[in-house]
């Protein structure tokens, strides 16, 4: 009996405790919901609603003639708030909407989309992404007319999230020079070096965290993004194309490791072409900027002999090009090492001019020993005077620092002077070597190379860049006269006579430097040619580097010089100023109407109105129009863009053409250089079936 009472007592106590605990929970819920309800709602709202950046549109990169080298095109992801539409609108349109989504994306069934949307609406989910695939602007306009969606964002719930993609109309051309920037803000080339200008300033908008993601809240507090500035480069697309093709052929032929070409205008310092190709399993691609960066900084070899001879003539002006030097049998002992010449049995007794033309290592070494043997610091001082030990302050990030030894260095040995004189025990980037050759071509004035001319906002120039003088005069006029004669002699009679031209004179120097591996010089070479043309009135300077070519003929004259010649020939052929042409200058007719062929109706109307040009839309409210010039006015006629049909882009600017064709899911191949489309490969108005590629020709 006592046991029974004990058990009942325990049960009652346990029940009482549970009841008290339950009451406490109910009481706490009541406090939270009623007494502290507003407090917790405010905290919830504060954590649920947050500001998110709205990214600015990235600026364009242009070539010197304003051809687009890189631009951003808009794409969209489609999201949906299924709770916004009222029951009548939702129920009337859900079946048709599901069918259209299934047909458009082609990945899921109509039932799948219907269930996905209905389940989200039933669960009160205010955000679902219908598909991760990005759509273009034309698809966006089409989808905005679908059932439910046609009621808009506030009544229908459709959300078009803008995403921008970087597009390069010329494909891989100048890819490393254009460069890239990743999500961590790391990168290379123009995209990285001018990111602060190109990226603009992001805005921000209020977003609400909801089940499945977040959605924007437009309450008037959003800050619009400030779009990025455009940059205009000095790159000539035609010369860039020639440089890359010529370099690619030479690399393939010799199975070399990498190569680089730089062409620069002598007077302005503007880089007209910069090609960099490195070897991969699939061929050669622009994988690194060897022209500027540390991986391209090497011992220059015989191209450095120009600096040595300049130092010699400055230090000993009595030395003449006709003076004789005995180079012997091609083998010369310096301290405990031997220096050799390329010619078996040597060149014997030759002039100073021939020492340079034949690139005699022994001849240069003997001249250095004779005049600088007891004054080695003087030789290095002249190199410093030429600016060889300083960076150029180039506009692209990552310029390598040159390495020039000094007699105070612990690694300065008894053979260092003669070794440096022929291009060893010192390191320069190709651009730094070219800057010296350009100075000789520019009457002794060493200038800073530039690759960006302007930063723009639309047509307004925000900032312009001009080259600055690095060294007013690298050497005397007497020295300039001597070294110019030697450089011309290399092409006329010396190691580069294989690139001699009947149409114009070339001045330059070949280089073939042995490479170091594991601390020892091996029989692998870095070949080069640096020079300028036309030699009598220099317009362009250029350097070509081809690293580790394979085969029998692996000298600079055989490998690098022909690339220089191909690029120089093309540049000369298209530059009428170098031909001293007598063509008549056409005087423009100021009373004639401007040449306008096609474009956006809003843009064309705005421009014409601001310029005071009479214009008349002819029965059209289309976004895109063709232009029919009258006597005193411009008439705009419809040029509709129809879904599934090839648009007519003839007469449009490249950017407008890319925008329209891209929105039709057409892959665009651009040919030629110019501001407007002259031809298109697919007939306008034809049906877009399996053909997804179109070629447009610029003029």
GROMACS .gro file of C-alpha atoms in nm, residues 306 309-311 313-314 321 353 386 436-446 471-488 507 532 535 538:
model
   42
  306UNK     CA    1   7.496   4.960  -7.913
  309UNK     CA    2   7.984   5.155  -7.855
  310UNK     CA    3   7.799   5.471  -7.750
  311UNK     CA    4   7.997   5.471  -7.423
  313UNK     CA    5   8.262   5.709  -7.857
  314UNK     CA    6   8.160   5.938  -7.570
  321UNK     CA    7   8.469   5.395  -8.764
  353UNK     CA    8   8.251   4.969  -8.838
  386UNK     CA    9   7.185   5.649  -7.096
  436UNK     CA   10   6.763   5.299  -7.615
  437UNK     CA   11   6.731   5.221  -7.987
  438UNK     CA   12   6.438   5.459  -8.005
  439UNK     CA   13   6.652   5.730  -7.843
  440UNK     CA   14   6.914   5.691  -8.117
  441UNK     CA   15   6.641   5.718  -8.380
  442UNK     CA   16   6.496   6.021  -8.197
  443UNK     CA   17   6.813   6.231  -8.228
  444UNK     CA   18   6.934   6.128  -7.884
  445UNK     CA   19   6.621   6.208  -7.681
  446UNK     CA   20   6.511   5.912  -7.471
  471UNK     CA   21   6.700   6.171  -7.089
  472UNK     CA   22   6.731   6.496  -7.285
  473UNK     CA   23   7.037   6.380  -7.474
  474UNK     CA   24   7.184   6.035  -7.429
  475UNK     CA   25   7.498   6.121  -7.623
  476UNK     CA   26   7.660   6.383  -7.844
  477UNK     CA   27   7.562   6.441  -8.206
  478UNK     CA   28   7.903   6.311  -8.314
  479UNK     CA   29   7.838   5.981  -8.134
  480UNK     CA   30   7.487   5.963  -8.280
  481UNK     CA   31   7.626   5.999  -8.630
  482UNK     CA   32   7.872   5.714  -8.573
  483UNK     CA   33   7.629   5.466  -8.415
  484UNK     CA   34   7.361   5.539  -8.675
  485UNK     CA   35   7.609   5.460  -8.950
  486UNK     CA   36   7.698   5.135  -8.774
  487UNK     CA   37   7.334   5.035  -8.729
  488UNK     CA   38   7.263   5.097  -9.096
  507UNK     CA   39   6.897   5.037  -8.911
  532UNK     CA   40   6.421   5.142  -8.656
  535UNK     CA   41   6.674   5.491  -9.124
  538UNK     CA   42   6.284   5.723  -8.852
   0.00000   0.00000   0.00000
